Coordinates of C-alpha atoms in Angstrom, one line a residue:
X17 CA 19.2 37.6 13.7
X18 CA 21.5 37.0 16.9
X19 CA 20.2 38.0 20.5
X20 CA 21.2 41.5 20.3
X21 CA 19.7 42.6 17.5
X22 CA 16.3 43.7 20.1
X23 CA 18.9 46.6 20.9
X24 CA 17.9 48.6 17.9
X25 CA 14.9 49.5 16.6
X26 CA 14.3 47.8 13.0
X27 CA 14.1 44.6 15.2
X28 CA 10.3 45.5 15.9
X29 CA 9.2 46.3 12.5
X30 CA 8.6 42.9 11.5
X31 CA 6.6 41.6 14.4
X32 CA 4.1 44.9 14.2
X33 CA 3.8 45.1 10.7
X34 CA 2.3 41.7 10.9
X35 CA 0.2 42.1 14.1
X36 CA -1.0 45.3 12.2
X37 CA -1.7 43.0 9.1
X38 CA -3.7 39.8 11.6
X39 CA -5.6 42.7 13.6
X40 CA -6.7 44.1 10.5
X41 CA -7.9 41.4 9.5
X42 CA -9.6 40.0 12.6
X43 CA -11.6 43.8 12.7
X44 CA -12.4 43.6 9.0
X45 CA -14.5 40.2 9.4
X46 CA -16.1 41.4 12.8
X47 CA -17.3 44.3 10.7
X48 CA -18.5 42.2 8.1
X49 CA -20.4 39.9 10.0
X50 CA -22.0 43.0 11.4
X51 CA -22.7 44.3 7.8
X52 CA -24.2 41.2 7.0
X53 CA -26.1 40.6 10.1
X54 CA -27.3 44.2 10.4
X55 CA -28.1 44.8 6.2
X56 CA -25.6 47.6 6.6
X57 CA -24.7 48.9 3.2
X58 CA -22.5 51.6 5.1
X59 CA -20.4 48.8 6.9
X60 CA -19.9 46.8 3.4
X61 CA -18.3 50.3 2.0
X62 CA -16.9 50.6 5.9
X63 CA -15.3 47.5 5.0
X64 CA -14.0 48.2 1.6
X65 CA -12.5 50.8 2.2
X66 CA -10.4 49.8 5.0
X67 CA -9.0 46.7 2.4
X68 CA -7.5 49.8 0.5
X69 CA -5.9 51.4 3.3
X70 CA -4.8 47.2 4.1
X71 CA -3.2 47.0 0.1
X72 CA -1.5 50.5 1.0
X73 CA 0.0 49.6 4.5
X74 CA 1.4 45.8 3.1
X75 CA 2.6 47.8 -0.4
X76 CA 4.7 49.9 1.7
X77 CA 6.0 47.2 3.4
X78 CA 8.0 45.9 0.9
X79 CA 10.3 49.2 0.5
X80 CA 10.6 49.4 4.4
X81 CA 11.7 45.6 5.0
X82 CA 14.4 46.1 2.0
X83 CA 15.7 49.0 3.5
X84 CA 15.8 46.9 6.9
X85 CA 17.5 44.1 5.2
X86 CA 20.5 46.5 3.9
X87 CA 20.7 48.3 6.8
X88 CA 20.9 45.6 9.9
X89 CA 24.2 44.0 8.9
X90 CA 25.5 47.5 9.4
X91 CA 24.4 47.6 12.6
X92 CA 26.6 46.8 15.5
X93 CA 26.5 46.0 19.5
X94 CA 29.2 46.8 22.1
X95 CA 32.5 45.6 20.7
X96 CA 31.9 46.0 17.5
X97 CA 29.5 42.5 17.2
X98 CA 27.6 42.4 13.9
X99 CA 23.8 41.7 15.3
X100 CA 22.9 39.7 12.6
X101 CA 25.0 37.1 10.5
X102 CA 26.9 38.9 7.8
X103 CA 27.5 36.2 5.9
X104 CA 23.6 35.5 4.6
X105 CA 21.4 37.9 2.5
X106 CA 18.5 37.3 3.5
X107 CA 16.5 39.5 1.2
X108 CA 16.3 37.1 -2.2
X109 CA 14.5 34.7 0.2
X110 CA 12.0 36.9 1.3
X111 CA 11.4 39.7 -1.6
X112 CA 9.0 37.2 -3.8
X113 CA 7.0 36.7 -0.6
X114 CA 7.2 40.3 0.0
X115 CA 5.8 41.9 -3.4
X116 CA 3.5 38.6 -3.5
X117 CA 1.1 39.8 0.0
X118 CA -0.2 43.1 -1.4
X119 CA -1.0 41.5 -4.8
X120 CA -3.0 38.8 -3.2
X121 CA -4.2 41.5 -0.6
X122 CA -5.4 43.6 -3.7
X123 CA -6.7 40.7 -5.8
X124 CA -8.9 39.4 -2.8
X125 CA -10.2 43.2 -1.7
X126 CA -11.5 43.2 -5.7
X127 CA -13.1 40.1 -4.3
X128 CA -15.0 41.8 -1.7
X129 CA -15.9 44.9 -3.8
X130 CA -17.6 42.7 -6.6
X131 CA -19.7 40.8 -3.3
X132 CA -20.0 43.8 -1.4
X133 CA -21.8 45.2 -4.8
X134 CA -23.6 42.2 -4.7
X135 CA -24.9 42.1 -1.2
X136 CA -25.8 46.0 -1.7
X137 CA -28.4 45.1 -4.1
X138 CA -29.9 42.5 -1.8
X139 CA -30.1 44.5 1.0
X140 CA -32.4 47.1 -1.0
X141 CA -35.8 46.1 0.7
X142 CA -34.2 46.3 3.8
X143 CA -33.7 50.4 3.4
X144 CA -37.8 50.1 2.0
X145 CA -38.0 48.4 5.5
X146 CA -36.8 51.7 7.6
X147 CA -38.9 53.6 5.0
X148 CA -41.5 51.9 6.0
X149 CA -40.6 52.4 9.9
X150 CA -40.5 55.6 9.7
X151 CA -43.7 55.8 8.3
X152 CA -42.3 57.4 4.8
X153 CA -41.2 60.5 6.7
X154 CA -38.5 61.6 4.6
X155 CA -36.8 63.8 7.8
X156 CA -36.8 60.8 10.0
X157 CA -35.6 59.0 7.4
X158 CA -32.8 61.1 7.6
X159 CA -32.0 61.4 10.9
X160 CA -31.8 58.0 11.1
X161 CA -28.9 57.3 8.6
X162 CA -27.2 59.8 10.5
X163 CA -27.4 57.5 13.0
X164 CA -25.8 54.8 10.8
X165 CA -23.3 57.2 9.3
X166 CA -22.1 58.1 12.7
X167 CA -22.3 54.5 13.8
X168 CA -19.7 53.2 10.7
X169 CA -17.3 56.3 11.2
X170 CA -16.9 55.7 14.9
X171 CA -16.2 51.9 14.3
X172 CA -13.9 52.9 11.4
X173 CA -12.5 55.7 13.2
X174 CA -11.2 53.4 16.3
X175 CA -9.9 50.7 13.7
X176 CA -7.3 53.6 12.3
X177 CA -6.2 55.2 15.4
X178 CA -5.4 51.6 17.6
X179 CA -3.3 51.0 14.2
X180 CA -1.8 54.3 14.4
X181 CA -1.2 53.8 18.2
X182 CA 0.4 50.5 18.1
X183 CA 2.9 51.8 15.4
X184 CA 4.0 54.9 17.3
X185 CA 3.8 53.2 20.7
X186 CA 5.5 50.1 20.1
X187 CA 8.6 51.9 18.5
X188 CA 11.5 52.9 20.8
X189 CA 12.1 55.8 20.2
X190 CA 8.5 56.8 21.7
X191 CA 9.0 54.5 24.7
X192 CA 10.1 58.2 26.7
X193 CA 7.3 58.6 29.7
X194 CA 4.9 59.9 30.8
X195 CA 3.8 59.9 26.9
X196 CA 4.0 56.0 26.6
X197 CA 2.3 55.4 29.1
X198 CA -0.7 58.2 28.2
X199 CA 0.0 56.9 24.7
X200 CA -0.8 52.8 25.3
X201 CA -4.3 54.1 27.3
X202 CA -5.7 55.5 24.3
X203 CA -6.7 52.4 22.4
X204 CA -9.4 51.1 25.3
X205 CA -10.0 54.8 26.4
X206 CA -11.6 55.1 22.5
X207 CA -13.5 51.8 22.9
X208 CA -14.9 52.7 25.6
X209 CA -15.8 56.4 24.1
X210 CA -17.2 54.3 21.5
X211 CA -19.7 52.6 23.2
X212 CA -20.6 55.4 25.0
X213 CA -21.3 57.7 22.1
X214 CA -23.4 55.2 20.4
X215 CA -25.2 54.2 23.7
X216 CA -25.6 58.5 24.0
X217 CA -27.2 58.6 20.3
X218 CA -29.5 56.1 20.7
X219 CA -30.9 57.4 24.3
X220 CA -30.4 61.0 23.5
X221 CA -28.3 61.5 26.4
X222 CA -27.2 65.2 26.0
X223 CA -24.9 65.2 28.8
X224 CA -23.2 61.8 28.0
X225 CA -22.8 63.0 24.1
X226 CA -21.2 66.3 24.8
X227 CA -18.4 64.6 26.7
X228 CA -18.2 62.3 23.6
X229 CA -17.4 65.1 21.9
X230 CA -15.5 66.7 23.9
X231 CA -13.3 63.1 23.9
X232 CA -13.4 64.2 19.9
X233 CA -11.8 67.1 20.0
X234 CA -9.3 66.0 22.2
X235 CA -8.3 62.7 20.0
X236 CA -8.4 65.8 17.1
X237 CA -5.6 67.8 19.1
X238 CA -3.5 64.7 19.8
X239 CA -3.5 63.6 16.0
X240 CA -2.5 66.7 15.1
X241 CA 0.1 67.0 17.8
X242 CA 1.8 63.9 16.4
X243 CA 1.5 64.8 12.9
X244 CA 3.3 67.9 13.5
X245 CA 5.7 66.1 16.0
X246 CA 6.7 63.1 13.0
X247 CA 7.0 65.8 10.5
X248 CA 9.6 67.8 12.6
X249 CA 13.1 67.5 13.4
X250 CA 12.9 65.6 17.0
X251 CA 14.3 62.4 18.0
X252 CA 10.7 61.4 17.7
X253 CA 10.5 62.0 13.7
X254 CA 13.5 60.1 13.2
X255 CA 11.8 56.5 13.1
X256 CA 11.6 53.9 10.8
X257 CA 7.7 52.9 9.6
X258 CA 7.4 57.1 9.3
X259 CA 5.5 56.8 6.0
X260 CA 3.4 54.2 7.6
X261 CA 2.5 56.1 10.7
X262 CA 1.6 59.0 8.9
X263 CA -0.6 57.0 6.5
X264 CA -2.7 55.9 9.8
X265 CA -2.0 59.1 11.6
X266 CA -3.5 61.3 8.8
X267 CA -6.6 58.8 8.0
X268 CA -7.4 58.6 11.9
X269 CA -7.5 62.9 11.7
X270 CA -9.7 62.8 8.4
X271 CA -12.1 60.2 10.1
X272 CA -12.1 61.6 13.7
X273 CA -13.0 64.9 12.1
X274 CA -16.4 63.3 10.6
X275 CA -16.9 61.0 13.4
X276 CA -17.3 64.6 15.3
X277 CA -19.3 66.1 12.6
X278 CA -21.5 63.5 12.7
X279 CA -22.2 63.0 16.3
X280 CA -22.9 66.7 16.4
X281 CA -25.3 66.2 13.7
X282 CA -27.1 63.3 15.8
X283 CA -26.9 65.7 18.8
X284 CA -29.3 68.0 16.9
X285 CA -31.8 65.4 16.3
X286 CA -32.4 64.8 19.9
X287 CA -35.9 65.2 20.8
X288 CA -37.6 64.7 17.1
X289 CA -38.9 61.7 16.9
X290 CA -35.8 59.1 16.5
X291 CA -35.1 57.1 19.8
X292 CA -38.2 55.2 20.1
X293 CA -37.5 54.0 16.3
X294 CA -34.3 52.8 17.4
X295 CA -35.8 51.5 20.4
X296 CA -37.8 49.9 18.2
X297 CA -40.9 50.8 20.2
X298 CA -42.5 52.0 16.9
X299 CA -45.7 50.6 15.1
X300 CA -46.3 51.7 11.5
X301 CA -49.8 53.3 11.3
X302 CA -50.5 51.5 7.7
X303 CA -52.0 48.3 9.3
X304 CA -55.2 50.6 9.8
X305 CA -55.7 50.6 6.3
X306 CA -54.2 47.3 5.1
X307 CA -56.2 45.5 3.1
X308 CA -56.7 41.7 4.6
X309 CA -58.3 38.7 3.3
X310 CA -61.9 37.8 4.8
X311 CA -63.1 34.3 4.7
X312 CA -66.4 34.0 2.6
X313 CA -68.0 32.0 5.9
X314 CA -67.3 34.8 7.8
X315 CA -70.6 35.8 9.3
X316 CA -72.1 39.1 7.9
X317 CA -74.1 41.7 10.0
X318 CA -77.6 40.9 10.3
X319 CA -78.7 44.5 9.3
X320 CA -76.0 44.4 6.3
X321 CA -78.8 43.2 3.7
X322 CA -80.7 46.2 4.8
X323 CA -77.9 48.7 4.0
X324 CA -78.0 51.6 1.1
X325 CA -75.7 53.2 -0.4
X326 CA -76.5 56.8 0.4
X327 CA -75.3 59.9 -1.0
X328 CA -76.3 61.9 1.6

């Protein structure tokens, strides 16, 4: 590419596609550590299902960066400069590394499902521990993975939408203000929802989770807004990456949706029993019937000797 070539959009396709592809990565393994620190069975499948959506997004790469390889020697700057050198194809260089990252992608996220499978049958006791935590009440039990369902969706939720908003954001045909501007916010705007609504659930703070939700609807009605806006005929549907953003766009409705079902779930379990579990304030009543081992020089009662057995 010469100089000019950041006049026109396709210029930015490669640089976000792989920012996409390292941030993807980088949240992946925090969310693994977390699976695996935490016992979470929901984060493993968190995790494995956000390596499909990762297979999808670098699988659709190939036909967009082959489409940008035709179509940018056509391209030209003020007096008729080419902006990139007509006399290379670039494109046999780069199409076996192309069709070569979602293959790997896919044969290493086959990797994680066969260990993910694996660590799901280890962490088995540690749901027989929250059983046990919950003193075998089968309606704490639960509330509580409500609490862990609405826990993975959030985290899942905010992976999708930065994704989404760093595709539509970054492109610039979307650079038109105030919306770039309102646009860019979003991404620490929903960590910061995030941590609040989990903080909210855990100290079942009814004011604090009804602005959460609130916040839901709101990222609902924006989602939708763009959907609507890429599938129409604006100067803002005519972008490059279109399949792409939608892929993330419609994903980040589908979990936001949930994410709001389940946090009004978790609203309705205020009050019945759950927050000093998760406080972890809670002492199961079985040790006043465990059996324990007694030393045989452990003194008896003097008057034991004397003792019937009486069925009266």
């Amino acid at each position: 590419m010469l100089p000019k070539a950041i006049q026109i959009t396709p210029s930015y396709i490669v640089p976000i596609d792989a920012a996409l592809i390292w941030f993807a990565c980088i949240y992946e393994f925090s969310l693994s550590i977390g699976a695996m620190r935490h016992k979470n069975n929901l984060l493993l499948f968190a995790v494995c299902v956000s390596n499909v959506f990762a297979v999808a997004f670098a699988a659709m790469q190939y036909p967009s960066l082959k489409g940008f390889c035709k179509t940018m020697p056509e391209q030209r700057a003020m007096y008729n400069e080419p902006l990139v050198d007509i006399t290379r194809n670039i494109w046999p260089q780069i199409r076996g590394p192309q069709l070569a990252i979602p293959i790997f992608i896919g044969i290493f996220t086959l990797s994680i499902w066969w260990h993910a499978f694996q660590l799901h049958k280890q962490y088995a006791w540690y749901a027989w521990s929250i059983y046990r935590s919950v003193q075998g009440d089968s309606r704490i039990r639960a509330r509580h993975l409500a609490y862990e369902v609405y826990v993975v969706l959030v985290k899942l939720d905010a992976f999708f939408v930065i994704c989404f908003i760093l595709q539509y954001g970054l492109i610039d045909v979307h650079f038109i203000e105030p919306e770039f501007g309102l646009t860019m916010s979003i991404p620490p705007a929903l960590v910061f929802i995030l941590i609040m609504g989990v903080y909210a659930v855990r100290k079942e703070h009814k004011p604090l989770m009804l602005l959460v939700i609130v916040c839901h609807f709101i990222l609902i009605a924006y989602l939708l807004s763009r959907i609507v806006v890429l599938y129409g005929n604006s100067i803002l549907a005519i972008t490059p990456t279109k399949n792409m953003m939608l892929l993330f766009a419609f994903a980040s409705l589908i979990l936001t949706i949930l994410s709001l079902a389940s946090g009004i779930r978790c609203f309705m379990n205020f009050g019945y029993g759950l927050k000093p579990i998760l406080a972890g304030k809670v002492h199961s009543v079985r040790a006043s019937y465990d059996f324990h081992t007694i030393s045989r020089h452990t003194p008896m009662p003097d008057n034991i000797s004397n003792r019937r057995l009486s069925l009266s």
